[in-house]
């Protein structure tokens, strides 16, 4: 019995020894890992125990070899800035390497690293600071996933890179600076396992070569934001497993082939911002799984196919900025019960925007402005409980601005409202019907521009405490700018140009919290829109796409009848980037305090009655890209700085200015040092000038009568005076005769 017990004890003891040996870390790999830890500058890894298999991020197999090294999002940095390829190459049994979302730098173009990791299956080095070119090939024929996205890698992606990647399922090199063509041989008959390809946000160019059809299991193909050209390869439409095609922001052209209807598993089609033309595929509706269609900013024409209404899973439909047309009332939107975003802006659609659109109960955004639609705001729009974005302007038939506002104030979640170029010639709603106004509590953007509305700026706007952008430009608004505009806590973009406003620039406007305090602006943050909007800062500026409500902090008051001085308090608007006060009646000096606006990019004070000099402190406005003070009463030298001298001379014409960039030079230093006419000494001389004229008059009277009186009253003096004049006249004639005779002798 004792022997049996002893046998079991020995068995248990030997099992523990074997178990410990199975999980014990290989000493050479432990040393390599410790050396890796020494190359890191931060943070410190708690790798102190004897068995490295128990260290954070380390996994070993039963033989004690390290198979997993996973340290994502640890803030890792390297001391020497050299990627530890030689160290990692010693981990020859490694199958999973994940060092993503750190700050590792260095180059991957070191062959020992890739040639040694023959068992590697997962390689994730995304979101680091790696640079250089890719090695000639992948490290292992077992590799399944490669993610090198969001680094600083460059060069071409060679076809040989995939030569041994028999089992590759996912390849992601997005957000780098790779160039050249997309490798054509990435899809081969034996690479049927490939499912995910992402080449987006690089510098790839050329056409997309045929070959994608060979990837029989490909599900996602992304290559947007590159410089790709040519047409879509026909064999792409043979990959019937495709679920996503995302190729936005390229230069692709040609038509969208009818063969796209073969991709019955497609859920996302993004070909926006290209040069595609022709009509939409007639049988697009066969793609019943489609959720996202993004074809905006192309040259597509024709009408929307009726079969599109069969895409009943559609969530987002964006076809804006094309040449599409046709009667939109032919479409029954009630079938699109899942539709959340509808973007058809800037096309040629006609017909009536049917009430069937209100059947799409999940609609968050409607953007159909700049068409030829007949639009009226109906009470049924209140059934869209999630509606936050509405752009209906620049269409036909939109009338009754007061009624529209009363209905829309019931849309509790409305954030963005654009009704520009509508309600033509009506009066701004500001009467009894708006007394009980209590809507738009979430409204951040209001556009009623180019409506030719009359009246004054309505007082109900003072209740919009969330308002960030107010555009009332291009109307016939009269009266003064109300002081309560300066109390709106989130207002940062104020567009009131091209109206008939009068009065002075209200000082209260200089206390707008979003333009005064960076802290206030930071607290508001960015509110992302359901659909992008497009904004052109000036006539000669490029159009900006904005995906959130955080427009440039600007105040545009041009082409009004505003007068008085520009208040010195304007220097408090330290976050202001653009100020346009042109074509008004402002007078006085240009406030020196404008130089406090260090972020100013556009300043237009032209066509006013401003006087004095351009403040010398303007040389500190280092971000100015547009400047105009033409047609005022300014004088003196233009302050010398590389910034002001870089503008065209037309920005200063119509004044009494001198110096570069104007052709007329300023006075010399002595002249410049002459006393200014505004000094006290000059003022004293001006006060003394009447006595000067009195003394001249008295002297003239005394002299005149002192000579003339004796000639009139005394006959002898008179005869002597006339005799003297006769003698002078005779002497003069004799002198002339002698001179003429002398000249004749010279020319004969």
XYZ file of C-alpha atoms in Angstrom:
748
model
C 0.000 0.000 0.000
C 2.862 2.353 0.826
C 4.420 1.619 -2.538
C 1.193 2.591 -4.285
C 1.014 5.886 -2.404
C 4.674 6.573 -3.162
C 4.022 5.828 -6.836
C 1.156 8.351 -7.000
C 3.246 11.022 -5.251
C 6.056 10.516 -7.725
C 3.560 10.664 -10.568
C 2.073 13.953 -9.312
C 5.545 15.443 -8.757
C 6.737 14.442 -12.221
C 3.520 15.817 -13.740
C 4.133 19.178 -12.092
C 7.659 19.212 -13.467
C 6.403 18.383 -16.952
C 3.617 20.994 -16.680
C 6.083 23.647 -15.589
C 8.426 22.721 -18.412
C 5.556 22.945 -20.910
C 4.745 26.533 -19.943
C 8.236 27.734 -19.112
C 9.421 30.540 -21.352
C 12.266 29.861 -23.737
C 15.305 31.624 -22.321
C 16.558 33.062 -25.626
C 13.128 34.506 -26.413
C 12.886 35.881 -22.878
C 16.163 37.716 -23.437
C 14.879 39.074 -26.744
C 11.742 40.381 -25.083
C 13.761 42.015 -22.316
C 15.954 43.658 -24.945
C 12.770 44.856 -26.664
C 11.632 46.428 -23.389
C 14.967 48.238 -23.114
C 14.480 49.856 -26.544
C 11.215 51.455 -25.400
C 11.311 54.946 -23.938
C 7.804 54.847 -22.491
C 5.941 53.392 -20.807
C 7.674 50.815 -18.642
C 6.472 47.255 -19.211
C 6.043 45.171 -16.069
C 8.068 42.268 -17.388
C 9.858 41.125 -14.246
C 8.729 37.581 -13.449
C 10.895 34.616 -14.377
C 8.407 33.127 -16.835
C 7.848 35.478 -19.791
C 4.766 33.481 -20.774
C 3.001 35.222 -17.898
C 3.988 38.701 -19.014
C 1.433 41.200 -20.229
C 0.707 40.777 -23.920
C 2.650 37.524 -24.224
C 1.175 34.100 -25.035
C 3.204 30.911 -25.404
C 2.450 27.494 -26.831
C 2.831 24.210 -24.925
C 6.513 24.096 -25.773
C 7.185 27.516 -24.243
C 7.677 29.357 -27.525
C 6.197 32.838 -27.785
C 3.302 32.811 -30.274
C 1.456 36.039 -29.462
C 2.929 39.488 -28.882
C -0.026 41.835 -28.452
C 0.522 45.314 -26.983
C -1.989 47.597 -28.722
C -2.728 51.108 -27.409
C 0.040 51.099 -24.792
C 1.641 54.388 -25.788
C 4.838 52.607 -26.816
C 7.720 54.731 -28.142
C 11.220 53.742 -29.244
C 14.360 55.322 -27.847
C 16.393 55.317 -31.033
C 13.564 55.627 -33.505
C 14.565 52.317 -35.125
C 11.975 49.585 -35.455
C 13.226 46.505 -33.528
C 13.133 44.156 -36.503
C 16.170 42.108 -35.480
C 14.731 41.581 -32.003
C 11.338 40.466 -33.238
C 13.028 38.238 -35.806
C 14.251 36.048 -32.915
C 10.631 35.181 -32.042
C 10.536 32.577 -34.767
C 7.315 30.908 -33.596
C 5.313 34.127 -33.528
C 1.824 33.798 -35.086
C 0.185 37.008 -33.854
C 1.949 40.385 -33.767
C -0.203 43.357 -32.748
C 1.554 46.617 -31.870
C -1.164 48.876 -33.256
C -2.169 52.322 -31.945
C 1.233 53.227 -30.533
C 3.972 55.663 -31.553
C 6.505 53.241 -32.974
C 8.765 54.624 -35.680
C 11.355 53.252 -38.057
C 11.398 51.371 -41.328
C 9.987 47.940 -42.156
C 12.386 47.433 -45.060
C 14.542 44.977 -43.146
C 14.553 41.479 -44.574
C 15.520 39.599 -41.399
C 12.252 40.595 -39.763
C 10.020 39.259 -42.511
C 12.104 36.244 -43.504
C 12.281 34.846 -39.972
C 8.586 34.954 -39.062
C 7.549 31.927 -41.071
C 4.542 31.128 -38.901
C 3.064 34.645 -38.755
C -0.706 34.753 -39.336
C -1.764 38.162 -37.996
C 0.316 41.328 -38.509
C -1.174 44.554 -37.171
C 1.118 47.595 -37.015
C -1.589 50.144 -37.796
C -1.689 53.659 -36.300
C 2.026 54.102 -35.718
C 4.754 56.313 -37.203
C 6.412 53.738 -39.445
C 7.987 54.995 -42.666
C 9.873 53.724 -45.678
C 8.878 51.226 -48.352
C 7.457 47.751 -48.037
C 9.687 44.682 -48.207
C 9.666 42.645 -51.385
C 7.285 40.033 -49.989
C 5.158 39.108 -46.997
C 6.896 37.071 -44.281
C 4.843 33.908 -44.325
C 2.660 31.746 -46.488
C 0.474 31.385 -43.386
C -0.315 35.106 -43.238
C -4.028 35.834 -43.047
C -4.365 39.474 -42.008
C -2.061 42.452 -42.682
C -2.933 45.899 -41.340
C -0.370 48.661 -41.936
C -2.893 51.479 -42.098
C -2.333 54.994 -40.723
C 1.441 55.136 -40.926
C 3.885 57.064 -43.114
C 4.783 54.321 -45.539
C 5.398 55.226 -49.171
C 6.506 53.803 -52.484
C 4.747 51.205 -54.602
C 3.001 48.045 -53.465
C 4.652 45.401 -55.607
C 2.755 42.425 -56.966
C 5.517 40.200 -55.600
C 4.543 41.318 -52.102
C 1.633 38.838 -52.271
C 3.561 36.045 -53.961
C 3.429 33.654 -50.991
C 0.234 34.945 -49.395
C -1.855 31.883 -50.140
C -4.167 32.331 -47.147
C -4.460 36.114 -47.061
C -7.986 37.256 -46.150
C -7.512 40.944 -45.274
C -5.041 43.572 -46.497
C -5.222 47.177 -45.289
C -2.689 49.903 -46.174
C -5.065 52.870 -45.999
C -3.983 56.323 -44.844
C -0.361 56.205 -45.979
C 1.381 57.799 -48.976
C 1.713 54.796 -51.271
C 1.845 55.595 -54.982
C 1.851 53.813 -58.305
C -0.872 51.455 -59.520
C -2.915 49.148 -57.357
C -1.241 45.731 -57.783
C -3.045 43.766 -60.446
C -2.057 40.272 -59.341
C -3.376 40.561 -55.810
C -6.348 38.455 -56.854
C -5.341 35.091 -58.271
C -7.326 31.904 -58.693
C -5.628 30.382 -55.646
C -6.295 33.473 -53.485
C -9.976 32.723 -53.127
C -9.810 33.433 -49.386
C -9.219 37.211 -49.866
C -12.196 39.120 -48.436
C -11.069 42.630 -47.499
C -8.922 45.086 -49.525
C -8.368 48.679 -48.410
C -6.097 51.039 -50.407
C -7.940 54.263 -49.503
C -6.340 57.609 -48.571
C -3.092 57.197 -50.495
C -1.591 58.465 -53.744
C -2.332 55.469 -55.940
C -2.784 56.401 -59.598
C -3.549 54.855 -62.955
C -6.512 52.702 -63.756
C -7.906 49.821 -61.737
C -6.606 46.784 -63.575
C -8.847 43.839 -64.271
C -8.428 40.898 -61.947
C -10.715 41.638 -59.028
C -13.150 39.124 -60.460
C -10.675 36.367 -59.599
C -11.204 37.035 -55.895
C -14.242 34.804 -55.640
C -14.843 35.623 -51.954
C -14.023 39.342 -51.983
C -16.493 41.270 -49.823
C -14.962 44.759 -49.360
C -12.991 46.803 -51.901
C -11.954 50.303 -50.837
C -9.659 52.604 -52.795
C -11.162 56.032 -52.208
C -9.281 59.332 -51.888
C -6.570 58.502 -54.418
C -5.746 59.584 -57.975
C -7.231 56.633 -59.809
C -8.559 57.176 -63.315
C -10.146 55.187 -66.109
C -13.383 53.268 -66.009
C -14.552 50.610 -63.603
C -13.193 47.207 -64.700
C -15.934 44.960 -66.049
C -14.749 41.858 -64.217
C -15.344 43.645 -60.897
C -19.009 42.875 -61.409
C -18.216 39.137 -61.469
C -17.325 39.195 -57.771
C -20.848 38.392 -56.685
C -19.795 38.201 -53.029
C -18.964 41.926 -52.964
C -20.776 43.792 -50.199
C -18.981 47.160 -50.417
C -17.412 49.167 -53.252
C -15.998 52.455 -51.992
C -14.048 54.501 -54.538
C -14.859 58.160 -53.716
C -12.591 61.126 -54.438
C -10.864 59.808 -57.547
C -10.992 60.660 -61.258
C -12.907 57.645 -62.497
C -14.948 58.216 -65.643
C -17.296 56.372 -67.962
C -20.679 54.845 -67.212
C -21.827 52.599 -64.416
C -22.310 49.287 -66.197
C -25.639 47.475 -66.143
C -23.654 44.442 -64.979
C -23.605 45.977 -61.512
C -26.986 44.304 -61.052
C -25.020 41.018 -60.706
C -23.756 42.146 -57.292
C -26.845 41.055 -55.441
C -25.021 41.081 -52.069
C -23.938 44.705 -52.392
C -24.883 46.884 -49.418
C -22.634 49.952 -50.016
C -21.909 51.682 -53.320
C -19.804 54.834 -52.949
C -18.570 56.362 -56.214
C -18.988 59.995 -55.169
C -16.634 62.781 -56.277
C -15.611 61.225 -59.583
C -16.305 61.993 -63.238
C -18.831 59.280 -64.014
C -21.368 60.059 -66.734
C -24.296 58.502 -68.529
C -27.542 57.260 -67.065
C -28.043 55.107 -64.011
C -28.416 51.353 -64.574
C -32.030 50.519 -65.359
C -32.060 47.462 -63.091
C -30.356 49.062 -60.116
C -33.344 47.968 -58.058
C -32.205 44.349 -58.293
C -29.671 45.183 -55.613
C -32.266 44.712 -52.914
C -29.672 44.600 -50.119
C -28.346 48.073 -50.883
C -28.256 50.329 -47.843
C -25.996 53.151 -48.994
C -25.901 54.707 -52.479
C -23.469 57.612 -52.715
C -23.091 58.925 -56.256
C -22.995 62.676 -55.639
C -20.597 65.011 -57.472
C -20.443 63.245 -60.816
C -21.867 63.984 -64.279
C -24.715 61.490 -64.202
C -27.815 62.335 -66.227
C -31.271 61.023 -66.965
C -33.881 60.202 -64.340
C -33.865 57.973 -61.299
C -34.882 54.448 -62.336
C -38.255 53.391 -60.986
C -36.676 50.121 -59.858
C -34.753 52.117 -57.244
C -37.862 51.984 -55.065
C -37.315 48.207 -54.802
C -34.218 48.834 -52.687
C -36.351 48.627 -49.577
C -33.345 48.377 -47.241
C -32.018 51.729 -48.401
C -30.809 53.911 -45.520
C -28.925 56.663 -47.351
C -29.492 57.919 -50.912
C -27.122 60.667 -52.087
C -27.038 61.774 -55.717
C -26.505 65.505 -55.366
C -24.530 67.724 -57.751
C -25.192 65.773 -60.943
C -27.243 66.458 -64.064
C -30.105 64.178 -63.085
C -33.652 65.214 -63.807
C -37.141 63.951 -64.474
C -40.383 64.103 -62.560
C -39.693 63.088 -58.996
C -43.400 62.673 -58.319
C -43.185 59.380 -60.246
C -41.297 57.830 -57.334
C -43.142 56.256 -54.407
C -40.929 56.890 -51.410
C -43.319 55.081 -49.097
C -41.567 51.817 -50.101
C -38.301 53.053 -48.601
C -39.379 52.568 -45.022
C -35.787 52.464 -43.709
C -34.643 55.647 -45.479
C -32.764 57.964 -43.129
C -30.992 60.451 -45.445
C -32.110 61.795 -48.822
C -29.632 64.014 -50.684
C -30.654 65.140 -54.188
C -29.358 68.741 -54.130
C -28.266 70.654 -57.211
C -29.890 68.642 -59.977
C -32.724 69.285 -62.421
C -35.507 67.355 -60.742
C -39.015 68.646 -61.368
C -42.522 67.836 -60.218
C -44.100 67.945 -56.798
C -42.265 66.697 -53.743
C -44.950 64.188 -52.770
C -46.271 63.598 -49.309
C -45.169 59.971 -49.682
C -41.805 61.132 -48.413
C -43.428 61.665 -45.023
C -44.025 57.903 -44.879
C -40.298 57.437 -44.288
C -40.635 57.679 -40.528
C -36.884 57.321 -39.922
C -35.926 60.291 -42.073
C -33.321 62.465 -40.396
C -32.186 64.566 -43.355
C -33.836 65.936 -46.527
C -31.593 67.865 -48.900
C -33.341 68.689 -52.197
C -32.368 72.353 -52.628
C -31.265 73.784 -55.999
C -33.761 71.910 -58.175
C -36.964 72.796 -60.026
C -39.276 71.113 -57.551
C -42.633 72.450 -56.454
C -42.326 72.475 -52.700
C -44.724 73.431 -49.940
C -44.212 72.779 -46.265
C -47.146 70.712 -45.051
C -48.165 69.897 -41.463
C -47.459 66.219 -42.247
C -43.755 66.982 -41.936
C -44.266 66.915 -38.170
C -44.642 63.129 -38.419
C -40.886 62.936 -39.068
C -39.958 62.877 -35.398
C -36.228 62.401 -36.096
C -35.887 65.157 -38.704
C -32.843 67.292 -37.891
C -31.685 68.483 -41.332
C -33.948 70.231 -43.869
C -32.762 72.029 -47.031
C -35.557 72.959 -49.452
C -34.382 76.322 -50.817
C -33.844 77.367 -54.434
C -36.873 75.517 -55.741
C -40.211 76.668 -57.142
C -43.394 77.571 -55.354
C -42.220 77.747 -51.772
C -44.387 80.526 -50.313
C -45.909 81.734 -47.023
C -42.815 82.153 -44.896
C -44.845 82.855 -41.762
C -46.903 79.695 -42.153
C -43.777 77.665 -42.877
C -42.040 78.932 -39.745
C -45.070 78.172 -37.578
C -45.160 74.579 -38.861
C -41.419 73.964 -38.699
C -41.093 75.210 -35.142
C -42.898 71.999 -34.214
C -39.942 69.917 -35.510
C -38.356 69.585 -32.101
C -35.084 68.020 -33.290
C -34.466 70.375 -36.193
C -30.824 71.497 -36.172
C -30.188 72.690 -39.732
C -32.765 74.692 -41.727
C -31.975 76.123 -45.171
C -34.780 77.855 -47.067
C -32.751 80.341 -49.116
C -34.076 81.805 -52.397
C -37.675 81.136 -51.364
C -40.717 83.205 -50.254
C -39.633 85.861 -52.763
C -40.808 89.353 -51.884
C -42.682 88.396 -48.717
C -42.321 90.041 -45.332
C -40.130 88.707 -42.585
C -42.358 86.948 -40.018
C -42.373 89.242 -37.031
C -46.010 90.004 -36.267
C -48.683 88.920 -33.845
C -48.602 85.392 -35.236
C -45.056 84.947 -33.858
C -45.712 86.355 -30.380
C -46.088 82.922 -28.812
C -43.015 81.623 -30.588
C -41.363 78.826 -28.614
C -39.870 76.539 -31.271
C -36.475 75.830 -32.819
C -34.944 75.150 -29.420
C -32.284 72.933 -31.032
C -31.797 74.983 -34.198
C -28.138 75.745 -34.878
C -28.193 76.883 -38.509
C -30.846 79.156 -40.078
C -30.617 80.235 -43.722
C -33.185 82.661 -45.144
C -30.807 84.309 -47.597
C -31.658 85.671 -51.064
C -35.383 85.710 -50.343
C -35.898 89.453 -50.931
C -37.762 89.585 -47.626
C -38.716 92.977 -46.215
C -39.163 94.155 -42.658
C -36.754 94.180 -39.742
C -34.661 91.488 -38.101
C -37.333 89.554 -36.163
C -37.156 89.605 -32.388
C -38.071 85.919 -32.044
C -34.542 85.085 -33.185
C -33.368 86.245 -29.753
C -34.887 83.071 -28.289
C -32.687 80.737 -30.378
C -30.051 80.088 -27.739
C -28.460 77.224 -29.718
C -28.084 79.217 -32.946
C -24.552 79.191 -34.351
C -25.080 80.328 -37.963
C -27.527 83.057 -39.036
C -27.738 83.928 -42.735
C -30.170 86.707 -43.662
C -28.094 88.140 -46.510
C -29.601 89.203 -49.821
C -32.904 90.563 -48.548
C -34.508 94.005 -48.105
C -34.241 94.129 -44.328
C -34.342 97.626 -42.873
C -33.839 99.161 -39.467
C -30.820 98.797 -37.241
C -28.900 95.726 -36.167
C -30.491 94.738 -32.838
C -28.198 94.752 -29.838
C -29.606 91.429 -28.579
C -27.691 89.625 -31.350
C -24.654 90.068 -29.137
C -26.323 88.030 -26.388
C -26.784 84.842 -28.420
C -24.412 82.509 -26.564
C -23.420 80.289 -29.523
C -23.592 82.607 -32.526
C -20.334 82.506 -34.489
C -21.327 83.172 -38.115
C -23.410 86.284 -38.852
C -24.269 87.028 -42.490
C -26.339 90.194 -42.979
C -24.825 91.556 -46.184
C -26.786 93.020 -49.104
C -29.681 94.466 -47.144
C -30.823 97.983 -46.270
C -29.734 98.063 -42.641
C -28.915 101.451 -41.130
C -27.590 102.847 -37.883
C -24.291 102.069 -36.244
C -22.309 98.912 -35.627
C -23.713 97.868 -32.222
C -21.054 97.595 -29.541
C -22.969 94.655 -28.064
C -22.007 92.670 -31.153
C -18.420 92.867 -29.947
C -19.239 90.679 -26.952
C -20.370 87.540 -28.803
C -19.117 84.763 -26.496
C -18.157 82.412 -29.335
C -15.940 85.081 -30.896
C -14.464 86.417 -27.683
C -13.581 83.351 -25.644
C -11.759 80.270 -26.862
C -13.035 78.489 -23.784
C -16.652 79.118 -24.802
C -15.967 77.863 -28.322
C -14.281 74.720 -26.999
C -17.252 73.922 -24.779
C -19.638 74.002 -27.730
C -17.482 71.671 -29.801
C -18.519 70.267 -33.145
C -22.019 69.106 -33.948
C -21.918 66.697 -36.868
C -24.584 67.050 -39.539
C -26.529 64.202 -41.063
C -25.507 65.408 -44.540
C -22.600 67.631 -45.591
C -23.179 71.257 -46.583
C -21.143 73.399 -48.938
C -19.859 76.869 -48.185
C -17.941 79.382 -50.290
C -16.191 81.961 -48.063
C -15.808 84.457 -50.920
C -16.446 84.746 -54.649
C -12.895 83.731 -55.583
C -12.497 81.056 -52.913
C -12.920 77.328 -53.358
C -16.095 75.682 -52.091
C -15.669 73.949 -48.753
C -17.473 70.790 -47.716
C -18.483 70.964 -44.088
C -19.704 67.933 -42.201
C -20.397 69.688 -38.936
C -21.787 72.982 -37.685
C -18.639 74.897 -37.016
C -18.394 77.412 -39.816
C -15.631 79.987 -39.938
C -16.198 82.686 -37.279
C -17.206 85.604 -39.524
C -19.255 88.805 -39.552
C -20.438 89.965 -42.992
C -22.291 93.301 -43.041
C -21.353 94.498 -46.532
C -23.609 96.498 -48.885
C -25.847 98.112 -46.314
C -26.342 101.690 -45.113
C -24.503 101.420 -41.814
C -22.771 104.576 -40.573
C -20.778 105.992 -37.692
C -17.418 104.843 -36.415
C -16.214 101.276 -36.287
C -16.233 100.671 -32.514
C -12.890 100.129 -30.845
C -14.525 97.278 -28.896
C -14.248 95.202 -32.076
C -10.789 94.231 -30.841
C -12.476 91.935 -28.309
C -13.548 89.483 -31.052
C -10.236 87.673 -30.871
C -11.455 84.513 -32.618
C -12.927 86.347 -35.611
C -11.506 85.121 -38.926
C -13.362 87.316 -41.424
C -14.854 90.818 -41.189
C -16.590 92.434 -44.169
C -17.919 95.972 -43.663
C -17.548 97.061 -47.296
C -19.982 99.286 -49.196
C -21.399 101.109 -46.184
C -21.082 104.644 -44.799
C -18.631 104.064 -41.968
C -16.463 107.070 -41.141
C -13.673 108.008 -38.780
C -10.370 106.222 -38.321
C -9.734 102.507 -38.676
C -9.528 101.229 -35.084
C -6.056 100.164 -34.120
C -7.716 97.424 -32.025
C -8.459 95.380 -35.155
C -4.837 94.282 -34.942
C -5.841 92.267 -31.843
C -7.711 89.872 -34.129
C -4.726 87.609 -34.667
C -6.709 84.913 -36.491
C -8.088 87.340 -39.072
C -7.884 85.936 -42.605
C -10.215 88.271 -44.506
C -10.683 91.984 -43.848
C -12.719 94.171 -46.210
C -13.321 97.827 -45.291
C -13.590 99.126 -48.862
C -16.118 101.660 -50.192
C -16.714 103.584 -46.989
C -15.702 107.061 -45.753
C -12.881 106.018 -43.476
C -10.083 108.543 -42.942
C -6.698 108.740 -41.292
C -3.970 106.183 -41.779
C -3.846 102.405 -41.977
C -2.746 101.412 -38.448
C 0.895 100.347 -38.374
C -0.094 97.469 -36.088
C -1.797 95.755 -39.039
C 1.624 94.347 -39.876
C 0.970 91.819 -37.112
C -2.025 90.246 -38.892
C 0.006 87.321 -40.146
C -2.897 85.161 -41.347
C -4.424 87.722 -43.731
C -5.159 86.171 -47.115
C -7.633 88.830 -48.303
C -7.435 92.566 -47.559
C -9.229 95.570 -49.073
C -9.427 99.219 -47.977
C -9.998 100.741 -51.411
C -12.216 103.779 -52.035
C -12.028 105.500 -48.690
C -10.378 108.761 -47.570
C -7.249 107.145 -46.182
C -3.854 108.795 -46.449
C -0.216 108.351 -45.561
C 2.125 105.434 -46.110
C 1.018 101.822 -46.271
C 2.648 100.062 -43.280
C 5.619 97.986 -44.365
C 5.244 94.242 -43.927
C 5.491 91.241 -46.168
C 1.795 90.625 -45.538
C 0.315 93.955 -46.679
C 2.748 94.380 -49.546
C 1.706 90.986 -50.950
C -1.777 92.247 -51.875
C -2.671 93.741 -55.224
C -2.543 97.517 -55.606
C -6.296 97.502 -56.267
C -6.822 96.771 -52.558
C -5.572 100.299 -51.767
C -6.755 102.424 -54.708
C -9.216 105.289 -54.350
C -7.319 106.785 -51.394
C -4.373 109.147 -50.796
C -2.067 106.319 -49.782
C 1.524 105.874 -50.864
C 4.174 103.195 -50.805
C 4.281 99.607 -52.001
C 2.363 97.994 -53.566
C 1.166 101.327 -55.013
C 3.396 102.898 -57.695
C 3.561 106.307 -56.012
C 6.336 106.632 -53.469
C 5.946 108.340 -50.135
C 7.568 111.664 -49.209
C 11.150 111.914 -48.015
C 12.061 111.673 -44.377
C 12.317 115.461 -44.009
C 8.872 115.907 -45.453
C 7.553 113.109 -43.320
C 8.991 114.827 -40.245
C 7.094 118.051 -41.003
C 4.510 118.873 -38.345
C 1.135 117.226 -38.805
C -1.769 119.516 -39.591
C -3.545 118.108 -36.591
C -0.922 119.406 -34.079
C -1.758 122.170 -31.549
C 0.679 124.637 -33.248
C -1.189 124.372 -36.469
C -4.449 124.838 -34.667
C -3.057 128.112 -33.180
C -2.076 129.352 -36.651
C -5.539 128.550 -37.901
C -7.001 130.699 -35.106
C -4.638 133.555 -36.074
C -5.441 133.431 -39.812
C -8.455 135.910 -39.689
C -6.181 138.705 -38.315
C -3.773 138.075 -41.155
C -6.501 138.720 -43.736
C -7.679 141.873 -41.863
C -4.166 143.372 -41.918
C -3.785 142.623 -45.636
C -7.075 144.358 -46.387
C -6.101 147.432 -44.345
C -2.701 147.636 -46.057
C -4.308 147.382 -49.466
C -6.786 150.174 -48.684
C -4.064 152.446 -47.251
C -1.725 151.922 -50.172
C -4.414 152.382 -52.809
C -5.789 155.642 -51.463
C -2.299 156.928 -50.509
C -1.370 156.884 -54.215
C -4.681 157.610 -55.912
C -5.874 160.544 -53.724
C -2.968 162.930 -54.626
C -3.415 162.172 -58.346
C -7.100 163.031 -58.134
C -6.846 166.132 -55.960
C -3.508 167.751 -57.181
C -3.274 168.737 -60.876
C 0.558 169.158 -60.948
C 1.125 165.662 -59.532
C -1.288 164.270 -62.055
C 0.495 165.942 -65.083
C 3.936 164.865 -63.813
C 2.714 161.235 -63.371
C 1.274 161.059 -66.920
C 4.465 162.607 -68.383
C 6.529 159.953 -66.553
C 4.382 157.167 -68.044
C 4.829 158.603 -71.593
C 8.614 158.624 -71.220
C 8.593 155.019 -69.958
C 6.438 153.915 -72.901
C 8.738 155.652 -75.456
C 11.835 154.080 -73.926
C 10.172 150.627 -74.044
C 9.288 150.963 -77.785
C 12.873 152.045 -78.649
C 14.314 149.032 -76.770
C 11.981 146.602 -78.596
C 12.900 148.088 -82.006
C 16.650 147.696 -81.342
C 16.209 144.049 -80.238
C 14.183 143.139 -83.337
C 16.794 144.772 -85.654
C 19.580 142.867 -83.920
C 17.717 139.520 -84.328
C 17.114 140.134 -88.040
C 20.816 140.665 -88.577
C 21.601 137.333 -86.903
C 19.189 135.219 -89.030
C 19.953 136.875 -92.398
